[in-house]
Amino acid sequence: MASITLAQLQKDIKGGTPAPLYLLHGEEVHFIDQATALLEAGLLSEAEKGFNFTTFYGRDADAGTIIDTALRAPMMAPRQVVVVREAQQLRDIEKLLPYAQKPVPSTVLVLAHKYKKLPANRKLYKAIAKTGAVLEAKRIKEHQVAEWVQQQVATTPYGVSPKAAQLLQAYLGADLSRVNGALEKLYLNLEEGQTIEPAHIERFIGISKDYNLF
């Protein structure tokens, strides 16, 4: 499958055709968190998660334990999901190579490798690109944030005015985790169908509508 986008990932999840192995890597942590959340929420029902969902943290895990878990058969479900958070801290990550070369079809193994890319010339990267899927989380430019805000809000029951999107861009910059956090707070305080305006941002986020956008 090689490289995919967030939209392609959503399509695979919705269609019930996930890859057996995902590498989510790059500098934009928000996109990695978003992709991980989609995989966690979309591949198993709440009842299935009890026996078929496992989370590891790279700092505390080792490749051998992760592989042993990934090799298990799912229980009363079509698949199991194994997520390795902070995979960049997994000291023996290269030892996942044999599994990456031949992943188990009934397991979806997710490597959330934050803040930096796994080098494309590494054997592990090449194996994942061949047998699974790679999503690169690239940072967006600060001048693109307002457009990103409008795209994000368009997927919700809310609206956002251009001035409000520009205010969030000017005040919070390209830190998408902070921008998304501000949007989530606004959703909680507004009624569905409402359009986010600068006055809402001033009231609920504390950013003045008089902030100098230029």
mmCIF file with all atom_site columns, C-alpha atoms in Angstrom:
data_model
loop_
_atom_site.group_PDB
_atom_site.id
_atom_site.type_symbol
_atom_site.label_atom_id
_atom_site.label_alt_id
_atom_site.label_comp_id
_atom_site.label_asym_id
_atom_site.label_entity_id
_atom_site.label_seq_id
_atom_site.pdbx_PDB_ins_code
_atom_site.Cartn_x
_atom_site.Cartn_y
_atom_site.Cartn_z
_atom_site.occupancy
_atom_site.B_iso_or_equiv
_atom_site.pdbx_formal_charge
_atom_site.auth_seq_id
_atom_site.auth_comp_id
_atom_site.auth_asym_id
_atom_site.auth_atom_id
_atom_site.pdbx_PDB_model_num
ATOM 1   C CA . MET A 1 1   ? 0.000   0.000   0.000  1.00 0.00 ? 1   MET A CA 1
ATOM 2   C CA . ALA A 1 2   ? 2.962   2.306   0.673  1.00 0.00 ? 2   ALA A CA 1
ATOM 3   C CA . SER A 1 3   ? 2.152   5.991   1.334  1.00 0.00 ? 3   SER A CA 1
ATOM 4   C CA . ILE A 1 4   ? -1.395  7.037   2.219  1.00 0.00 ? 4   ILE A CA 1
ATOM 5   C CA . THR A 1 5   ? -3.218  10.210  3.240  1.00 0.00 ? 5   THR A CA 1
ATOM 6   C CA . LEU A 1 6   ? -5.565  10.753  6.167  1.00 0.00 ? 6   LEU A CA 1
ATOM 7   C CA . ALA A 1 7   ? -8.495  10.662  3.733  1.00 0.00 ? 7   ALA A CA 1
ATOM 8   C CA . GLN A 1 8   ? -7.350  7.299   2.358  1.00 0.00 ? 8   GLN A CA 1
ATOM 9   C CA . LEU A 1 9   ? -6.982  5.974   5.898  1.00 0.00 ? 9   LEU A CA 1
ATOM 10  C CA . GLN A 1 10  ? -10.565 6.986   6.678  1.00 0.00 ? 10  GLN A CA 1
ATOM 11  C CA . LYS A 1 11  ? -11.732 5.255   3.492  1.00 0.00 ? 11  LYS A CA 1
ATOM 12  C CA . ASP A 1 12  ? -9.901  2.022   4.415  1.00 0.00 ? 12  ASP A CA 1
ATOM 13  C CA . ILE A 1 13  ? -11.397 2.044   7.908  1.00 0.00 ? 13  ILE A CA 1
ATOM 14  C CA . LYS A 1 14  ? -14.903 2.755   6.646  1.00 0.00 ? 14  LYS A CA 1
ATOM 15  C CA . GLY A 1 15  ? -14.583 0.028   4.022  1.00 0.00 ? 15  GLY A CA 1
ATOM 16  C CA . GLY A 1 16  ? -13.303 -2.486  6.562  1.00 0.00 ? 16  GLY A CA 1
ATOM 17  C CA . THR A 1 17  ? -10.068 -2.998  4.618  1.00 0.00 ? 17  THR A CA 1
ATOM 18  C CA . PRO A 1 18  ? -7.294  -1.762  6.918  1.00 0.00 ? 18  PRO A CA 1
ATOM 19  C CA . ALA A 1 19  ? -3.656  -2.573  6.293  1.00 0.00 ? 19  ALA A CA 1
ATOM 20  C CA . PRO A 1 20  ? -2.099  -5.067  8.716  1.00 0.00 ? 20  PRO A CA 1
ATOM 21  C CA . LEU A 1 21  ? 0.597   -2.551  9.650  1.00 0.00 ? 21  LEU A CA 1
ATOM 22  C CA . TYR A 1 22  ? 0.637   1.248   9.842  1.00 0.00 ? 22  TYR A CA 1
ATOM 23  C CA . LEU A 1 23  ? 3.552   3.604   10.341 1.00 0.00 ? 23  LEU A CA 1
ATOM 24  C CA . LEU A 1 24  ? 2.279   7.045   11.363 1.00 0.00 ? 24  LEU A CA 1
ATOM 25  C CA . HIS A 1 25  ? 5.324   9.291   11.491 1.00 0.00 ? 25  HIS A CA 1
ATOM 26  C CA . GLY A 1 26  ? 6.466   12.877  11.098 1.00 0.00 ? 26  GLY A CA 1
ATOM 27  C CA . GLU A 1 27  ? 6.618   16.244  12.822 1.00 0.00 ? 27  GLU A CA 1
ATOM 28  C CA . GLU A 1 28  ? 2.913   17.107  13.122 1.00 0.00 ? 28  GLU A CA 1
ATOM 29  C CA . VAL A 1 29  ? 1.786   15.318  16.266 1.00 0.00 ? 29  VAL A CA 1
ATOM 30  C CA . HIS A 1 30  ? -1.844  16.327  15.815 1.00 0.00 ? 30  HIS A CA 1
ATOM 31  C CA . PHE A 1 31  ? -2.170  14.395  12.554 1.00 0.00 ? 31  PHE A CA 1
ATOM 32  C CA . ILE A 1 32  ? -0.606  11.306  14.154 1.00 0.00 ? 32  ILE A CA 1
ATOM 33  C CA . ASP A 1 33  ? -2.999  11.536  17.098 1.00 0.00 ? 33  ASP A CA 1
ATOM 34  C CA . GLN A 1 34  ? -5.910  12.011  14.702 1.00 0.00 ? 34  GLN A CA 1
ATOM 35  C CA . ALA A 1 35  ? -4.949  8.976   12.613 1.00 0.00 ? 35  ALA A CA 1
ATOM 36  C CA . THR A 1 36  ? -4.403  6.852   15.724 1.00 0.00 ? 36  THR A CA 1
ATOM 37  C CA . ALA A 1 37  ? -7.808  7.847   17.105 1.00 0.00 ? 37  ALA A CA 1
ATOM 38  C CA . LEU A 1 38  ? -9.482  6.916   13.812 1.00 0.00 ? 38  LEU A CA 1
ATOM 39  C CA . LEU A 1 39  ? -7.905  3.457   13.875 1.00 0.00 ? 39  LEU A CA 1
ATOM 40  C CA . GLU A 1 40  ? -8.777  2.918   17.531 1.00 0.00 ? 40  GLU A CA 1
ATOM 41  C CA . ALA A 1 41  ? -12.399 3.964   17.098 1.00 0.00 ? 41  ALA A CA 1
ATOM 42  C CA . GLY A 1 42  ? -13.154 2.516   13.695 1.00 0.00 ? 42  GLY A CA 1
ATOM 43  C CA . LEU A 1 43  ? -11.828 -1.038  13.636 1.00 0.00 ? 43  LEU A CA 1
ATOM 44  C CA . LEU A 1 44  ? -13.388 -2.633  16.714 1.00 0.00 ? 44  LEU A CA 1
ATOM 45  C CA . SER A 1 45  ? -16.707 -2.340  18.499 1.00 0.00 ? 45  SER A CA 1
ATOM 46  C CA . GLU A 1 46  ? -16.669 -1.460  22.179 1.00 0.00 ? 46  GLU A CA 1
ATOM 47  C CA . ALA A 1 47  ? -17.468 -5.091  23.028 1.00 0.00 ? 47  ALA A CA 1
ATOM 48  C CA . GLU A 1 48  ? -14.607 -6.379  20.872 1.00 0.00 ? 48  GLU A CA 1
ATOM 49  C CA . LYS A 1 49  ? -12.027 -4.026  22.416 1.00 0.00 ? 49  LYS A CA 1
ATOM 50  C CA . GLY A 1 50  ? -12.027 -5.865  25.729 1.00 0.00 ? 50  GLY A CA 1
ATOM 51  C CA . PHE A 1 51  ? -10.000 -8.785  24.369 1.00 0.00 ? 51  PHE A CA 1
ATOM 52  C CA . ASN A 1 52  ? -8.663  -7.366  21.110 1.00 0.00 ? 52  ASN A CA 1
ATOM 53  C CA . PHE A 1 53  ? -7.176  -3.951  21.797 1.00 0.00 ? 53  PHE A CA 1
ATOM 54  C CA . THR A 1 54  ? -3.694  -3.470  23.260 1.00 0.00 ? 54  THR A CA 1
ATOM 55  C CA . THR A 1 55  ? -1.697  -0.287  23.813 1.00 0.00 ? 55  THR A CA 1
ATOM 56  C CA . PHE A 1 56  ? 2.054   -0.102  24.341 1.00 0.00 ? 56  PHE A CA 1
ATOM 57  C CA . TYR A 1 57  ? 4.262   2.910   25.045 1.00 0.00 ? 57  TYR A CA 1
ATOM 58  C CA . GLY A 1 58  ? 7.628   2.903   23.321 1.00 0.00 ? 58  GLY A CA 1
ATOM 59  C CA . ARG A 1 59  ? 9.602   3.915   26.392 1.00 0.00 ? 59  ARG A CA 1
ATOM 60  C CA . ASP A 1 60  ? 8.267   0.981   28.435 1.00 0.00 ? 60  ASP A CA 1
ATOM 61  C CA . ALA A 1 61  ? 7.927   -1.689  25.726 1.00 0.00 ? 61  ALA A CA 1
ATOM 62  C CA . ASP A 1 62  ? 10.201  -3.973  23.779 1.00 0.00 ? 62  ASP A CA 1
ATOM 63  C CA . ALA A 1 63  ? 9.927   -5.366  20.262 1.00 0.00 ? 63  ALA A CA 1
ATOM 64  C CA . GLY A 1 64  ? 9.663   -8.977  21.423 1.00 0.00 ? 64  GLY A CA 1
ATOM 65  C CA . THR A 1 65  ? 6.573   -8.348  23.549 1.00 0.00 ? 65  THR A CA 1
ATOM 66  C CA . ILE A 1 66  ? 4.949   -6.315  20.783 1.00 0.00 ? 66  ILE A CA 1
ATOM 67  C CA . ILE A 1 67  ? 5.557   -9.098  18.257 1.00 0.00 ? 67  ILE A CA 1
ATOM 68  C CA . ASP A 1 68  ? 4.222   -11.773 20.623 1.00 0.00 ? 68  ASP A CA 1
ATOM 69  C CA . THR A 1 69  ? 1.054   -9.731  21.088 1.00 0.00 ? 69  THR A CA 1
ATOM 70  C CA . ALA A 1 70  ? 0.660   -9.082  17.361 1.00 0.00 ? 70  ALA A CA 1
ATOM 71  C CA . LEU A 1 71  ? 0.967   -12.805 16.645 1.00 0.00 ? 71  LEU A CA 1
ATOM 72  C CA . ARG A 1 72  ? -2.013  -13.663 18.844 1.00 0.00 ? 72  ARG A CA 1
ATOM 73  C CA . ALA A 1 73  ? -5.302  -14.633 17.244 1.00 0.00 ? 73  ALA A CA 1
ATOM 74  C CA . PRO A 1 74  ? -8.256  -12.289 17.848 1.00 0.00 ? 74  PRO A CA 1
ATOM 75  C CA . MET A 1 75  ? -10.985 -13.448 20.229 1.00 0.00 ? 75  MET A CA 1
ATOM 76  C CA . MET A 1 76  ? -14.585 -13.340 18.984 1.00 0.00 ? 76  MET A CA 1
ATOM 77  C CA . ALA A 1 77  ? -13.696 -10.596 16.495 1.00 0.00 ? 77  ALA A CA 1
ATOM 78  C CA . PRO A 1 78  ? -12.373 -10.431 12.921 1.00 0.00 ? 78  PRO A CA 1
ATOM 79  C CA . ARG A 1 79  ? -9.187  -8.685  14.019 1.00 0.00 ? 79  ARG A CA 1
ATOM 80  C CA . GLN A 1 80  ? -7.189  -7.298  16.921 1.00 0.00 ? 80  GLN A CA 1
ATOM 81  C CA . VAL A 1 81  ? -5.602  -3.845  17.091 1.00 0.00 ? 81  VAL A CA 1
ATOM 82  C CA . VAL A 1 82  ? -2.200  -3.230  18.679 1.00 0.00 ? 82  VAL A CA 1
ATOM 83  C CA . VAL A 1 83  ? -1.086  0.396   19.074 1.00 0.00 ? 83  VAL A CA 1
ATOM 84  C CA . VAL A 1 84  ? 2.466   1.430   19.935 1.00 0.00 ? 84  VAL A CA 1
ATOM 85  C CA . ARG A 1 85  ? 2.357   5.037   21.145 1.00 0.00 ? 85  ARG A CA 1
ATOM 86  C CA . GLU A 1 86  ? 5.556   7.119   21.173 1.00 0.00 ? 86  GLU A CA 1
ATOM 87  C CA . ALA A 1 87  ? 7.146   4.481   18.958 1.00 0.00 ? 87  ALA A CA 1
ATOM 88  C CA . GLN A 1 88  ? 10.153  6.772   18.442 1.00 0.00 ? 88  GLN A CA 1
ATOM 89  C CA . GLN A 1 89  ? 11.152  5.841   22.011 1.00 0.00 ? 89  GLN A CA 1
ATOM 90  C CA . LEU A 1 90  ? 11.161  2.102   21.313 1.00 0.00 ? 90  LEU A CA 1
ATOM 91  C CA . ARG A 1 91  ? 14.846  1.291   21.782 1.00 0.00 ? 91  ARG A CA 1
ATOM 92  C CA . ASP A 1 92  ? 14.872  -1.913  19.737 1.00 0.00 ? 92  ASP A CA 1
ATOM 93  C CA . ILE A 1 93  ? 12.419  -0.812  17.072 1.00 0.00 ? 93  ILE A CA 1
ATOM 94  C CA . GLU A 1 94  ? 14.527  -2.382  14.312 1.00 0.00 ? 94  GLU A CA 1
ATOM 95  C CA . LYS A 1 95  ? 13.784  -5.801  15.823 1.00 0.00 ? 95  LYS A CA 1
ATOM 96  C CA . LEU A 1 96  ? 10.227  -5.413  14.484 1.00 0.00 ? 96  LEU A CA 1
ATOM 97  C CA . LEU A 1 97  ? 11.664  -6.048  11.002 1.00 0.00 ? 97  LEU A CA 1
ATOM 98  C CA . PRO A 1 98  ? 10.872  -9.798  10.783 1.00 0.00 ? 98  PRO A CA 1
ATOM 99  C CA . TYR A 1 99  ? 7.261   -9.127  11.740 1.00 0.00 ? 99  TYR A CA 1
ATOM 100 C CA . ALA A 1 100 ? 7.025   -6.165  9.337  1.00 0.00 ? 100 ALA A CA 1
ATOM 101 C CA . GLN A 1 101 ? 8.194   -8.412  6.526  1.00 0.00 ? 101 GLN A CA 1
ATOM 102 C CA . LYS A 1 102 ? 5.360   -10.850 7.208  1.00 0.00 ? 102 LYS A CA 1
ATOM 103 C CA . PRO A 1 103 ? 2.612   -9.258  9.314  1.00 0.00 ? 103 PRO A CA 1
ATOM 104 C CA . VAL A 1 104 ? -0.372  -11.256 10.549 1.00 0.00 ? 104 VAL A CA 1
ATOM 105 C CA . PRO A 1 105 ? -3.493  -10.437 8.465  1.00 0.00 ? 105 PRO A CA 1
ATOM 106 C CA . SER A 1 106 ? -5.819  -10.589 11.476 1.00 0.00 ? 106 SER A CA 1
ATOM 107 C CA . THR A 1 107 ? -3.792  -7.974  13.402 1.00 0.00 ? 107 THR A CA 1
ATOM 108 C CA . VAL A 1 108 ? -3.606  -4.243  12.765 1.00 0.00 ? 108 VAL A CA 1
ATOM 109 C CA . LEU A 1 109 ? -0.317  -3.035  14.269 1.00 0.00 ? 109 LEU A CA 1
ATOM 110 C CA . VAL A 1 110 ? -0.033  0.754   14.528 1.00 0.00 ? 110 VAL A CA 1
ATOM 111 C CA . LEU A 1 111 ? 3.312   2.482   15.125 1.00 0.00 ? 111 LEU A CA 1
ATOM 112 C CA . ALA A 1 112 ? 2.748   6.106   16.195 1.00 0.00 ? 112 ALA A CA 1
ATOM 113 C CA . HIS A 1 113 ? 6.236   7.551   15.631 1.00 0.00 ? 113 HIS A CA 1
ATOM 114 C CA . LYS A 1 114 ? 6.066   11.213  16.670 1.00 0.00 ? 114 LYS A CA 1
ATOM 115 C CA . TYR A 1 115 ? 8.144   14.374  16.139 1.00 0.00 ? 115 TYR A CA 1
ATOM 116 C CA . LYS A 1 116 ? 10.335  12.917  13.413 1.00 0.00 ? 116 LYS A CA 1
ATOM 117 C CA . LYS A 1 117 ? 10.235  10.532  10.477 1.00 0.00 ? 117 LYS A CA 1
ATOM 118 C CA . LEU A 1 118 ? 11.539  7.003   10.429 1.00 0.00 ? 118 LEU A CA 1
ATOM 119 C CA . PRO A 1 119 ? 14.251  7.283   7.749  1.00 0.00 ? 119 PRO A CA 1
ATOM 120 C CA . ALA A 1 120 ? 13.109  5.909   4.400  1.00 0.00 ? 120 ALA A CA 1
ATOM 121 C CA . ASN A 1 121 ? 16.429  4.133   3.877  1.00 0.00 ? 121 ASN A CA 1
ATOM 122 C CA . ARG A 1 122 ? 15.936  1.921   6.945  1.00 0.00 ? 122 ARG A CA 1
ATOM 123 C CA . LYS A 1 123 ? 15.020  -1.710  6.331  1.00 0.00 ? 123 LYS A CA 1
ATOM 124 C CA . LEU A 1 124 ? 12.068  -1.417  8.713  1.00 0.00 ? 124 LEU A CA 1
ATOM 125 C CA . TYR A 1 125 ? 10.597  1.502   6.776  1.00 0.00 ? 125 TYR A CA 1
ATOM 126 C CA . LYS A 1 126 ? 10.976  -0.346  3.469  1.00 0.00 ? 126 LYS A CA 1
ATOM 127 C CA . ALA A 1 127 ? 9.297   -3.450  4.898  1.00 0.00 ? 127 ALA A CA 1
ATOM 128 C CA . ILE A 1 128 ? 6.338   -1.484  6.253  1.00 0.00 ? 128 ILE A CA 1
ATOM 129 C CA . ALA A 1 129 ? 5.953   0.379   2.959  1.00 0.00 ? 129 ALA A CA 1
ATOM 130 C CA . LYS A 1 130 ? 5.807   -2.977  1.179  1.00 0.00 ? 130 LYS A CA 1
ATOM 131 C CA . THR A 1 131 ? 3.472   -4.935  3.452  1.00 0.00 ? 131 THR A CA 1
ATOM 132 C CA . GLY A 1 132 ? 1.530   -2.128  5.157  1.00 0.00 ? 132 GLY A CA 1
ATOM 133 C CA . ALA A 1 133 ? 0.930   1.604   4.862  1.00 0.00 ? 133 ALA A CA 1
ATOM 134 C CA . VAL A 1 134 ? 2.885   4.743   5.751  1.00 0.00 ? 134 VAL A CA 1
ATOM 135 C CA . LEU A 1 135 ? 1.263   8.062   6.672  1.00 0.00 ? 135 LEU A CA 1
ATOM 136 C CA . GLU A 1 136 ? 3.642   11.010  6.890  1.00 0.00 ? 136 GLU A CA 1
ATOM 137 C CA . ALA A 1 137 ? 2.396   13.779  9.181  1.00 0.00 ? 137 ALA A CA 1
ATOM 138 C CA . LYS A 1 138 ? 3.821   16.972  7.713  1.00 0.00 ? 138 LYS A CA 1
ATOM 139 C CA . ARG A 1 139 ? 3.599   20.330  9.448  1.00 0.00 ? 139 ARG A CA 1
ATOM 140 C CA . ILE A 1 140 ? 1.487   22.892  7.654  1.00 0.00 ? 140 ILE A CA 1
ATOM 141 C CA . LYS A 1 141 ? 2.644   26.480  7.172  1.00 0.00 ? 141 LYS A CA 1
ATOM 142 C CA . GLU A 1 142 ? 1.298   29.120  9.529  1.00 0.00 ? 142 GLU A CA 1
ATOM 143 C CA . HIS A 1 143 ? -0.471  30.943  6.700  1.00 0.00 ? 143 HIS A CA 1
ATOM 144 C CA . GLN A 1 144 ? -2.421  27.737  5.957  1.00 0.00 ? 144 GLN A CA 1
ATOM 145 C CA . VAL A 1 145 ? -3.913  27.409  9.441  1.00 0.00 ? 145 VAL A CA 1
ATOM 146 C CA . ALA A 1 146 ? -7.053  29.479  8.782  1.00 0.00 ? 146 ALA A CA 1
ATOM 147 C CA . GLU A 1 147 ? -7.881  27.291  5.782  1.00 0.00 ? 147 GLU A CA 1
ATOM 148 C CA . TRP A 1 148 ? -7.242  24.173  7.888  1.00 0.00 ? 148 TRP A CA 1
ATOM 149 C CA . VAL A 1 149 ? -9.595  25.513  10.580 1.00 0.00 ? 149 VAL A CA 1
ATOM 150 C CA . GLN A 1 150 ? -12.337 25.992  8.007  1.00 0.00 ? 150 GLN A CA 1
ATOM 151 C CA . GLN A 1 151 ? -11.809 22.458  6.665  1.00 0.00 ? 151 GLN A CA 1
ATOM 152 C CA . GLN A 1 152 ? -11.916 20.989  10.171 1.00 0.00 ? 152 GLN A CA 1
ATOM 153 C CA . VAL A 1 153 ? -15.068 22.848  11.180 1.00 0.00 ? 153 VAL A CA 1
ATOM 154 C CA . ALA A 1 154 ? -16.720 21.839  7.888  1.00 0.00 ? 154 ALA A CA 1
ATOM 155 C CA . THR A 1 155 ? -16.717 18.225  9.130  1.00 0.00 ? 155 THR A CA 1
ATOM 156 C CA . THR A 1 156 ? -18.748 19.222  12.216 1.00 0.00 ? 156 THR A CA 1
ATOM 157 C CA . PRO A 1 157 ? -22.283 20.564  12.789 1.00 0.00 ? 157 PRO A CA 1
ATOM 158 C CA . TYR A 1 158 ? -20.799 24.053  13.268 1.00 0.00 ? 158 TYR A CA 1
ATOM 159 C CA . GLY A 1 159 ? -19.610 26.886  11.058 1.00 0.00 ? 159 GLY A CA 1
ATOM 160 C CA . VAL A 1 160 ? -16.741 29.332  11.331 1.00 0.00 ? 160 VAL A CA 1
ATOM 161 C CA . SER A 1 161 ? -16.396 32.828  9.906  1.00 0.00 ? 161 SER A CA 1
ATOM 162 C CA . PRO A 1 162 ? -13.234 33.744  7.957  1.00 0.00 ? 162 PRO A CA 1
ATOM 163 C CA . LYS A 1 163 ? -12.379 36.392  10.578 1.00 0.00 ? 163 LYS A CA 1
ATOM 164 C CA . ALA A 1 164 ? -12.620 33.833  13.389 1.00 0.00 ? 164 ALA A CA 1
ATOM 165 C CA . ALA A 1 165 ? -10.402 31.372  11.494 1.00 0.00 ? 165 ALA A CA 1
ATOM 166 C CA . GLN A 1 166 ? -7.854  34.142  10.877 1.00 0.00 ? 166 GLN A CA 1
ATOM 167 C CA . LEU A 1 167 ? -7.920  35.115  14.551 1.00 0.00 ? 167 LEU A CA 1
ATOM 168 C CA . LEU A 1 168 ? -7.095  31.558  15.631 1.00 0.00 ? 168 LEU A CA 1
ATOM 169 C CA . GLN A 1 169 ? -4.286  31.457  13.046 1.00 0.00 ? 169 GLN A CA 1
ATOM 170 C CA . ALA A 1 170 ? -2.813  34.778  14.161 1.00 0.00 ? 170 ALA A CA 1
ATOM 171 C CA . TYR A 1 171 ? -2.937  33.998  17.886 1.00 0.00 ? 171 TYR A CA 1
ATOM 172 C CA . LEU A 1 172 ? -2.140  30.264  18.009 1.00 0.00 ? 172 LEU A CA 1
ATOM 173 C CA . GLY A 1 173 ? 0.039   29.899  14.923 1.00 0.00 ? 173 GLY A CA 1
ATOM 174 C CA . ALA A 1 174 ? 0.746   26.493  13.413 1.00 0.00 ? 174 ALA A CA 1
ATOM 175 C CA . ASP A 1 175 ? 0.411   24.509  16.654 1.00 0.00 ? 175 ASP A CA 1
ATOM 176 C CA . LEU A 1 176 ? -2.513  22.389  15.466 1.00 0.00 ? 176 LEU A CA 1
ATOM 177 C CA . SER A 1 177 ? -2.921  20.643  18.811 1.00 0.00 ? 177 SER A CA 1
ATOM 178 C CA . ARG A 1 178 ? -3.607  24.024  20.463 1.00 0.00 ? 178 ARG A CA 1
ATOM 179 C CA . VAL A 1 179 ? -5.857  25.148  17.616 1.00 0.00 ? 179 VAL A CA 1
ATOM 180 C CA . ASN A 1 180 ? -7.822  21.909  17.752 1.00 0.00 ? 180 ASN A CA 1
ATOM 181 C CA . GLY A 1 181 ? -8.102  22.219  21.528 1.00 0.00 ? 181 GLY A CA 1
ATOM 182 C CA . ALA A 1 182 ? -9.558  25.706  21.091 1.00 0.00 ? 182 ALA A CA 1
ATOM 183 C CA . LEU A 1 183 ? -12.075 24.400  18.552 1.00 0.00 ? 183 LEU A CA 1
ATOM 184 C CA . GLU A 1 184 ? -13.123 21.577  20.880 1.00 0.00 ? 184 GLU A CA 1
ATOM 185 C CA . LYS A 1 185 ? -13.719 24.100  23.661 1.00 0.00 ? 185 LYS A CA 1
ATOM 186 C CA . LEU A 1 186 ? -15.813 26.238  21.329 1.00 0.00 ? 186 LEU A CA 1
ATOM 187 C CA . TYR A 1 187 ? -17.933 23.241  20.281 1.00 0.00 ? 187 TYR A CA 1
ATOM 188 C CA . LEU A 1 188 ? -18.698 22.544  23.928 1.00 0.00 ? 188 LEU A CA 1
ATOM 189 C CA . ASN A 1 189 ? -19.943 26.074  24.471 1.00 0.00 ? 189 ASN A CA 1
ATOM 190 C CA . LEU A 1 190 ? -21.950 26.571  21.287 1.00 0.00 ? 190 LEU A CA 1
ATOM 191 C CA . GLU A 1 191 ? -25.140 25.063  19.940 1.00 0.00 ? 191 GLU A CA 1
ATOM 192 C CA . GLU A 1 192 ? -24.961 22.843  16.866 1.00 0.00 ? 192 GLU A CA 1
ATOM 193 C CA . GLY A 1 193 ? -25.539 24.911  13.756 1.00 0.00 ? 193 GLY A CA 1
ATOM 194 C CA . GLN A 1 194 ? -23.927 28.041  15.195 1.00 0.00 ? 194 GLN A CA 1
ATOM 195 C CA . THR A 1 195 ? -21.103 29.814  13.384 1.00 0.00 ? 195 THR A CA 1
ATOM 196 C CA . ILE A 1 196 ? -17.946 30.514  15.370 1.00 0.00 ? 196 ILE A CA 1
ATOM 197 C CA . GLU A 1 197 ? -17.297 34.263  15.424 1.00 0.00 ? 197 GLU A CA 1
ATOM 198 C CA . PRO A 1 198 ? -14.468 36.370  16.912 1.00 0.00 ? 198 PRO A CA 1
ATOM 199 C CA . ALA A 1 199 ? -16.761 37.260  19.846 1.00 0.00 ? 199 ALA A CA 1
ATOM 200 C CA . HIS A 1 200 ? -17.063 33.552  20.731 1.00 0.00 ? 200 HIS A CA 1
ATOM 201 C CA . ILE A 1 201 ? -13.281 33.183  20.671 1.00 0.00 ? 201 ILE A CA 1
ATOM 202 C CA . GLU A 1 202 ? -12.901 36.216  22.927 1.00 0.00 ? 202 GLU A CA 1
ATOM 203 C CA . ARG A 1 203 ? -15.478 34.884  25.389 1.00 0.00 ? 203 ARG A CA 1
ATOM 204 C CA . PHE A 1 204 ? -14.574 31.199  25.554 1.00 0.00 ? 204 PHE A CA 1
ATOM 205 C CA . ILE A 1 205 ? -10.872 31.110  24.616 1.00 0.00 ? 205 ILE A CA 1
ATOM 206 C CA . GLY A 1 206 ? -9.731  34.475  25.919 1.00 0.00 ? 206 GLY A CA 1
ATOM 207 C CA . ILE A 1 207 ? -8.332  35.735  22.611 1.00 0.00 ? 207 ILE A CA 1
ATOM 208 C CA . SER A 1 208 ? -9.409  39.324  22.005 1.00 0.00 ? 208 SER A CA 1
ATOM 209 C CA . LYS A 1 209 ? -11.128 40.104  18.728 1.00 0.00 ? 209 LYS A CA 1
ATOM 210 C CA . ASP A 1 210 ? -9.033  43.290  18.792 1.00 0.00 ? 210 ASP A CA 1
ATOM 211 C CA . TYR A 1 211 ? -5.837  41.188  18.483 1.00 0.00 ? 211 TYR A CA 1
ATOM 212 C CA . ASN A 1 212 ? -3.782  42.666  15.661 1.00 0.00 ? 212 ASN A CA 1
ATOM 213 C CA . LEU A 1 213 ? -4.058  40.163  12.796 1.00 0.00 ? 213 LEU A CA 1
ATOM 214 C CA . PHE A 1 214 ? -1.377  41.964  10.879 1.00 0.00 ? 214 PHE A CA 1
#
